[in-house]
Amino acid sequence: LLSHSIMSGLIEAAYNGNASEDITTENFEELAFSLVGVKSDSALEEQFMLLFERTKSIPEGVLLYKNLSDELRMAKDIPILENKYAKYAKNRLDMLLKHYTGVYSSLIDELDLSVKEEAKYIETLEGDLRMFEYILSLVDYKKLKTFLDNCAFSSLPPIRGEKSPAALMTAMARSNLKEDFNLIKTRYFSYSEDEWTENLSDLSRVMMTLYRFLSIFDTLLFEEKRRRGILEHSDVERLAYNSLYDDGKLSEYAVSLKNKFSSVYIDEYQDVNALQGKIFDAVSNEKNRFMVGDIKQSIYGFRSAKPEIFAKMKNEYPPLNEAENSNCASIFMSKNFRCD
């Protein structure tokens, strides 16, 4: 109730240009429109609360959005296919084409070259493969977009009578390819280079407004909780993190704790979030921390649990019987330890 009361008041102040000198009415309206499309305060409040909740379990907190804004601003000044957003788009396309290259290779092996219609199927697939290879070789965004805008798949030649299983599979695979290919092309390659630059610049500006707005909300909410003498669970984590790190480096207090504990035991590690992970890093080391977890039992995704933190350790640490020269080791608990 306290959060929603403060958020509602802050939204009204922002619309009126009274939230902060750094947040103009125009900037806030641009942010609001990008989140909900219409000036619906209840829907907008819900979106802001969701975006704020996401920051509670990460070390940067609301600073995440400023970092993203800075990243987007810098991305607009480098060649399109060198910024990570366009790289992501190109990687999605490349993965798709490599997947269907493997599928096509298997289908060509299954089709019967002695059957005239199926031989034409092979010719069509081989034509597709040449196109895949050309697209994969393109490293210039303008050339890539121009080719994608103009390329088209030829139709498979008709087969009279009953089709073989291989022919049926080929027709289905090619139909799936066209659908997947057009989806990727429409979703990621609709913009020209100038539009990419403009979009990144706009998004950077919107993200900075989001950061400034949520930063004010974070401060107002915490000050009110402090005035009332109350804390949430996430506040305890945040205060603990702030006491253990100074500008991302271990504080003197953290060093004293790290040297104090001979052993640190943590159960259910698959449900650790990123902020908790950093706290555990600060008060322990590789030689004195013992963690137990089961990735399959991770149930706290709604609370920002990151089972990949534990999975990464499990995958990187050598098995105990091979860990003679390592500070870390993994033990696979293959028996039932809950009873005798």
Short mmCIF file of C-alpha atoms in Angstrom, two decimals:
data_model
loop_
_atom_site.label_atom_id
_atom_site.label_comp_id
_atom_site.label_asym_id
_atom_site.label_seq_id
_atom_site.Cartn_x
_atom_site.Cartn_y
_atom_site.Cartn_z
CA LEU A 1 0.00 0.00 0.00
CA LEU A 2 2.86 2.35 0.84
CA SER A 3 4.61 1.62 -2.47
CA HIS A 4 1.47 2.22 -4.52
CA SER A 5 0.65 5.40 -2.64
CA ILE A 6 4.11 6.87 -3.34
CA MET A 7 4.14 5.64 -6.94
CA SER A 8 0.71 7.12 -7.68
CA GLY A 9 1.74 10.50 -6.29
CA LEU A 10 5.03 10.48 -8.18
CA ILE A 11 3.33 9.67 -11.51
CA GLU A 12 0.98 12.62 -11.03
CA ALA A 13 3.91 14.89 -10.15
CA ALA A 14 5.83 13.73 -13.22
CA TYR A 15 2.91 14.47 -15.55
CA ASN A 16 2.79 17.97 -14.06
CA GLY A 17 6.54 18.44 -14.42
CA ASN A 18 7.10 18.54 -10.65
CA ALA A 19 8.89 15.22 -10.07
CA SER A 20 12.41 16.46 -10.76
CA GLU A 21 14.34 19.07 -12.73
CA ASP A 22 15.74 16.19 -14.82
CA ILE A 23 12.30 14.84 -15.81
CA THR A 24 10.28 17.10 -18.12
CA THR A 25 6.60 16.53 -18.82
CA GLU A 26 7.47 15.72 -22.45
CA ASN A 27 10.10 13.13 -21.45
CA PHE A 28 7.76 11.49 -18.99
CA GLU A 29 4.92 11.32 -21.51
CA GLU A 30 7.32 9.69 -23.99
CA LEU A 31 8.26 7.10 -21.34
CA ALA A 32 4.63 6.49 -20.39
CA PHE A 33 3.59 6.03 -24.01
CA SER A 34 6.44 3.56 -24.61
CA LEU A 35 5.26 1.42 -21.68
CA VAL A 36 1.46 1.38 -21.94
CA GLY A 37 0.54 3.19 -25.16
CA VAL A 38 -2.13 5.30 -23.45
CA LYS A 39 -2.26 7.53 -20.39
CA SER A 40 -3.70 4.89 -18.10
CA ASP A 41 -2.28 5.59 -14.65
CA SER A 42 -3.23 2.19 -13.22
CA ALA A 43 -1.57 0.29 -16.09
CA LEU A 44 1.42 2.62 -15.99
CA GLU A 45 1.79 2.21 -12.23
CA GLU A 46 1.74 -1.57 -12.69
CA GLN A 47 4.51 -1.38 -15.29
CA PHE A 48 6.67 0.85 -13.11
CA MET A 49 6.23 -1.45 -10.12
CA LEU A 50 7.19 -4.45 -12.25
CA LEU A 51 10.34 -2.70 -13.54
CA PHE A 52 11.24 -1.63 -10.01
CA GLU A 53 10.72 -5.14 -8.58
CA ARG A 54 13.13 -6.52 -11.18
CA THR A 55 15.93 -4.36 -9.78
CA LYS A 56 15.60 -5.51 -6.18
CA SER A 57 17.54 -8.74 -6.65
CA ILE A 58 20.46 -7.46 -8.73
CA PRO A 59 23.57 -5.71 -7.40
CA GLU A 60 23.13 -2.52 -9.47
CA GLY A 61 19.55 -1.89 -8.32
CA VAL A 62 17.79 0.86 -10.30
CA LEU A 63 21.21 1.91 -11.62
CA LEU A 64 20.69 -0.95 -14.09
CA TYR A 65 18.56 1.37 -16.24
CA LYS A 66 21.18 4.13 -16.33
CA ASN A 67 23.79 1.56 -17.39
CA LEU A 68 21.47 0.38 -20.15
CA SER A 69 20.86 3.96 -21.25
CA ASP A 70 24.62 4.60 -21.46
CA GLU A 71 25.10 1.36 -23.36
CA LEU A 72 22.39 2.24 -25.87
CA ARG A 73 23.79 5.74 -26.35
CA MET A 74 27.25 4.36 -27.14
CA ALA A 75 25.82 1.63 -29.37
CA LYS A 76 24.38 4.18 -31.79
CA ASP A 77 27.88 5.50 -32.57
CA ILE A 78 29.42 2.22 -33.73
CA PRO A 79 28.80 0.19 -36.92
CA ILE A 80 25.41 -1.51 -36.76
CA LEU A 81 26.59 -5.11 -36.80
CA GLU A 82 29.17 -4.35 -34.11
CA ASN A 83 26.64 -3.28 -31.46
CA LYS A 84 25.29 -6.09 -29.35
CA TYR A 85 21.64 -5.50 -30.27
CA ALA A 86 22.19 -5.91 -34.00
CA LYS A 87 24.63 -8.74 -33.25
CA TYR A 88 21.82 -10.50 -31.42
CA ALA A 89 19.58 -10.11 -34.47
CA LYS A 90 22.27 -11.44 -36.82
CA ASN A 91 23.00 -14.35 -34.45
CA ARG A 92 19.32 -15.30 -34.41
CA LEU A 93 19.33 -15.34 -38.22
CA ASP A 94 22.61 -17.29 -38.38
CA MET A 95 21.38 -19.88 -35.88
CA LEU A 96 18.21 -20.37 -37.90
CA LEU A 97 20.10 -20.87 -41.17
CA LYS A 98 22.65 -23.24 -39.58
CA HIS A 99 19.80 -25.27 -38.09
CA TYR A 100 18.07 -25.64 -41.45
CA THR A 101 21.40 -26.38 -43.14
CA GLY A 102 21.62 -29.47 -40.94
CA VAL A 103 17.97 -30.35 -41.57
CA TYR A 104 18.39 -29.96 -45.33
CA SER A 105 21.54 -32.10 -45.39
CA SER A 106 19.62 -34.95 -43.73
CA LEU A 107 16.68 -34.55 -46.11
CA ILE A 108 18.93 -34.60 -49.20
CA ASP A 109 20.35 -37.92 -47.98
CA GLU A 110 16.80 -39.29 -47.62
CA LEU A 111 15.44 -38.15 -50.99
CA ASP A 112 15.72 -40.53 -53.94
CA LEU A 113 17.79 -38.99 -56.75
CA SER A 114 16.46 -41.62 -59.20
CA VAL A 115 12.90 -40.29 -58.79
CA LYS A 116 12.53 -37.30 -61.12
CA GLU A 117 10.34 -35.18 -58.79
CA GLU A 118 12.51 -35.89 -55.75
CA ALA A 119 15.62 -35.01 -57.75
CA LYS A 120 14.02 -31.59 -58.36
CA TYR A 121 13.37 -31.36 -54.61
CA ILE A 122 17.10 -31.84 -54.09
CA GLU A 123 17.88 -29.10 -56.63
CA THR A 124 15.56 -26.72 -54.75
CA LEU A 125 17.11 -27.54 -51.39
CA GLU A 126 20.60 -27.09 -52.77
CA GLY A 127 19.54 -23.68 -54.11
CA ASP A 128 18.33 -22.77 -50.61
CA LEU A 129 21.64 -23.94 -49.13
CA ARG A 130 23.58 -21.67 -51.49
CA MET A 131 21.39 -18.77 -50.38
CA PHE A 132 21.98 -19.68 -46.69
CA GLU A 133 25.73 -19.72 -47.30
CA TYR A 134 25.62 -16.30 -48.95
CA ILE A 135 23.56 -14.74 -46.14
CA LEU A 136 25.90 -16.21 -43.52
CA SER A 137 28.87 -14.63 -45.32
CA LEU A 138 27.43 -11.09 -45.28
CA VAL A 139 29.04 -8.77 -42.72
CA ASP A 140 27.66 -5.47 -44.02
CA TYR A 141 24.23 -4.58 -42.60
CA LYS A 142 23.06 -2.57 -45.61
CA LYS A 143 23.89 -5.42 -48.01
CA LEU A 144 22.28 -7.93 -45.64
CA LYS A 145 19.05 -5.95 -45.30
CA THR A 146 18.87 -5.27 -49.05
CA PHE A 147 19.27 -8.97 -49.80
CA LEU A 148 16.71 -10.00 -47.17
CA ASP A 149 14.20 -7.45 -48.49
CA ASN A 150 14.47 -8.85 -52.00
CA CYS A 151 15.12 -12.57 -51.57
CA ALA A 152 12.33 -15.09 -52.13
CA PHE A 153 12.04 -18.86 -51.92
CA SER A 154 11.07 -20.72 -55.07
CA SER A 155 8.18 -23.18 -54.84
CA LEU A 156 8.79 -26.90 -54.58
CA PRO A 157 7.89 -28.68 -57.82
CA PRO A 158 4.58 -30.61 -57.65
CA ILE A 159 4.61 -34.36 -57.17
CA ARG A 160 1.70 -36.32 -58.63
CA GLY A 161 0.38 -39.24 -56.68
CA GLU A 162 1.49 -40.31 -53.24
CA LYS A 163 4.57 -38.59 -51.81
CA SER A 164 7.31 -40.56 -50.12
CA PRO A 165 7.96 -39.94 -46.38
CA ALA A 166 11.14 -38.05 -47.34
CA ALA A 167 9.20 -35.79 -49.75
CA LEU A 168 6.55 -35.12 -47.11
CA MET A 169 9.23 -34.26 -44.56
CA THR A 170 10.92 -31.94 -47.07
CA ALA A 171 7.69 -30.08 -47.81
CA MET A 172 6.99 -29.67 -44.08
CA ALA A 173 10.54 -28.56 -43.25
CA ARG A 174 10.53 -25.99 -46.04
CA SER A 175 7.18 -24.62 -44.93
CA ASN A 176 8.56 -24.25 -41.40
CA LEU A 177 11.69 -22.59 -42.77
CA LYS A 178 9.69 -19.97 -44.66
CA GLU A 179 7.62 -19.17 -41.59
CA ASP A 180 10.65 -18.95 -39.27
CA PHE A 181 12.70 -16.99 -41.80
CA ASN A 182 9.97 -14.39 -42.39
CA LEU A 183 9.42 -14.01 -38.66
CA ILE A 184 13.13 -13.30 -38.05
CA LYS A 185 13.31 -10.97 -41.05
CA THR A 186 10.23 -8.97 -39.99
CA ARG A 187 11.11 -8.84 -36.30
CA TYR A 188 14.79 -7.95 -36.55
CA PHE A 189 15.55 -6.53 -39.99
CA SER A 190 12.76 -4.04 -40.63
CA TYR A 191 14.97 -1.04 -39.92
CA SER A 192 17.48 0.76 -42.08
CA GLU A 193 20.84 1.79 -40.60
CA ASP A 194 19.53 5.34 -39.98
CA GLU A 195 16.43 3.95 -38.27
CA TRP A 196 18.61 1.69 -36.08
CA THR A 197 20.62 4.73 -34.97
CA GLU A 198 17.49 6.79 -34.33
CA ASN A 199 15.82 3.97 -32.38
CA LEU A 200 18.87 3.39 -30.19
CA SER A 201 19.07 7.12 -29.45
CA ASP A 202 15.36 7.31 -28.60
CA LEU A 203 15.54 4.23 -26.41
CA SER A 204 18.59 5.59 -24.59
CA ARG A 205 16.68 8.78 -23.78
CA VAL A 206 13.59 6.86 -22.61
CA MET A 207 15.72 4.54 -20.50
CA MET A 208 17.42 7.50 -18.80
CA THR A 209 14.00 8.95 -17.94
CA LEU A 210 13.01 5.56 -16.51
CA TYR A 211 16.17 5.48 -14.40
CA ARG A 212 15.60 9.00 -13.05
CA PHE A 213 11.96 8.27 -12.25
CA LEU A 214 12.59 4.95 -10.49
CA SER A 215 15.60 6.40 -8.67
CA ILE A 216 13.35 9.08 -7.15
CA PHE A 217 10.74 6.45 -6.28
CA ASP A 218 13.40 4.23 -4.67
CA THR A 219 14.65 7.13 -2.53
CA LEU A 220 11.16 8.29 -1.49
CA LEU A 221 10.04 4.78 -0.61
CA PHE A 222 13.11 3.95 1.43
CA GLU A 223 12.99 7.28 3.29
CA GLU A 224 9.37 6.66 4.21
CA LYS A 225 10.12 3.11 5.37
CA ARG A 226 13.04 4.42 7.43
CA ARG A 227 10.76 7.08 8.97
CA ARG A 228 8.29 4.36 9.96
CA GLY A 229 11.00 1.98 11.15
CA ILE A 230 10.15 -0.83 8.72
CA LEU A 231 12.11 -2.90 6.19
CA GLU A 232 11.23 -5.43 3.53
CA HIS A 233 13.23 -8.61 2.98
CA SER A 234 14.78 -7.06 -0.14
CA ASP A 235 15.87 -4.01 1.90
CA VAL A 236 17.80 -6.26 4.27
CA GLU A 237 19.61 -7.80 1.29
CA ARG A 238 20.31 -4.37 -0.22
CA LEU A 239 21.66 -2.95 3.06
CA ALA A 240 23.81 -6.03 3.53
CA TYR A 241 25.21 -5.66 0.00
CA ASN A 242 25.87 -1.94 0.52
CA SER A 243 27.81 -2.68 3.70
CA LEU A 244 29.95 -5.29 1.95
CA TYR A 245 30.87 -3.38 -1.22
CA ASP A 246 32.24 0.08 -1.97
CA ASP A 247 32.02 0.96 -5.68
CA GLY A 248 31.94 -2.71 -6.56
CA LYS A 249 34.97 -3.59 -4.41
CA LEU A 250 34.95 -5.39 -1.06
CA SER A 251 34.63 -3.06 1.91
CA GLU A 252 36.85 -3.33 4.99
CA TYR A 253 33.89 -4.80 6.81
CA ALA A 254 33.54 -7.53 4.16
CA VAL A 255 37.24 -8.39 4.44
CA SER A 256 36.93 -8.73 8.21
CA LEU A 257 33.95 -11.08 7.81
CA LYS A 258 35.70 -13.09 5.11
CA ASN A 259 38.59 -13.67 7.52
CA LYS A 260 36.28 -14.38 10.46
CA PHE A 261 34.41 -17.43 9.19
CA SER A 262 36.16 -20.79 8.97
CA SER A 263 33.23 -22.36 7.10
CA VAL A 264 30.14 -21.09 5.33
CA TYR A 265 27.36 -23.58 4.59
CA ILE A 266 24.49 -22.66 2.26
CA ASP A 267 21.57 -24.93 1.38
CA GLU A 268 19.12 -24.61 -1.56
CA TYR A 269 21.73 -22.72 -3.59
CA GLN A 270 19.72 -23.19 -6.78
CA ASP A 271 17.36 -20.48 -5.51
CA VAL A 272 20.03 -17.82 -4.91
CA ASN A 273 19.50 -14.54 -6.74
CA ALA A 274 22.28 -12.36 -8.15
CA LEU A 275 22.35 -10.02 -5.14
CA GLN A 276 22.50 -12.88 -2.63
CA GLY A 277 25.24 -14.50 -4.71
CA LYS A 278 27.38 -11.37 -4.37
CA ILE A 279 26.74 -11.29 -0.60
CA PHE A 280 27.90 -14.91 -0.26
CA ASP A 281 30.97 -14.10 -2.39
CA ALA A 282 31.83 -11.26 0.00
CA VAL A 283 31.75 -13.27 3.24
CA SER A 284 33.36 -16.50 2.02
CA ASN A 285 35.95 -17.82 -0.39
CA GLU A 286 36.43 -20.82 -2.63
CA LYS A 287 38.12 -22.80 0.14
CA ASN A 288 35.54 -22.40 2.90
CA ARG A 289 32.15 -22.28 1.17
CA PHE A 290 30.03 -25.44 0.91
CA MET A 291 26.87 -25.23 -1.18
CA VAL A 292 24.13 -27.79 -1.72
CA GLY A 293 21.52 -27.49 -4.44
CA ASP A 294 19.45 -29.20 -7.09
CA ILE A 295 18.73 -27.27 -10.30
CA LYS A 296 15.54 -29.29 -10.89
CA GLN A 297 14.13 -28.06 -7.58
CA SER A 298 14.42 -24.35 -8.36
CA ILE A 299 10.97 -22.91 -7.60
CA TYR A 300 11.64 -19.25 -6.83
CA GLY A 301 11.90 -17.79 -10.32
CA PHE A 302 9.10 -15.39 -9.37
CA ARG A 303 11.47 -14.04 -6.71
CA SER A 304 14.32 -13.63 -9.21
CA ALA A 305 16.15 -16.84 -8.32
CA LYS A 306 18.97 -17.53 -10.78
CA PRO A 307 19.63 -21.30 -10.90
CA GLU A 308 22.23 -20.63 -13.60
CA ILE A 309 24.54 -19.28 -10.86
CA PHE A 310 24.68 -22.72 -9.26
CA ALA A 311 24.68 -24.47 -12.65
CA LYS A 312 27.77 -22.46 -13.70
CA MET A 313 29.63 -23.56 -10.54
CA LYS A 314 28.54 -27.15 -11.01
CA ASN A 315 29.77 -27.16 -14.61
CA GLU A 316 33.07 -25.35 -13.93
CA TYR A 317 34.18 -27.11 -10.73
CA PRO A 318 36.01 -30.43 -11.30
CA PRO A 319 34.70 -33.60 -9.65
CA LEU A 320 36.15 -34.15 -6.19
CA ASN A 321 38.30 -37.10 -7.29
CA GLU A 322 39.91 -34.90 -9.97
CA ALA A 323 40.28 -31.72 -7.90
CA GLU A 324 43.72 -32.26 -6.37
CA ASN A 325 45.09 -29.03 -7.90
CA SER A 326 41.90 -26.96 -7.55
CA ASN A 327 40.42 -24.85 -4.76
CA CYS A 328 36.95 -25.93 -5.91
CA ALA A 329 35.27 -29.29 -6.37
CA SER A 330 31.83 -30.70 -7.10
CA ILE A 331 30.27 -33.72 -5.42
CA PHE A 332 27.35 -35.49 -7.06
CA MET A 333 25.06 -36.62 -4.24
CA SER A 334 23.66 -39.73 -5.86
CA LYS A 335 22.22 -41.42 -2.78
CA ASN A 336 19.30 -40.64 -0.51
CA PHE A 337 20.63 -38.57 2.39
CA ARG A 338 17.24 -37.97 4.05
CA CYS A 339 17.12 -41.23 6.02
CA ASP A 340 19.38 -44.08 7.17
#
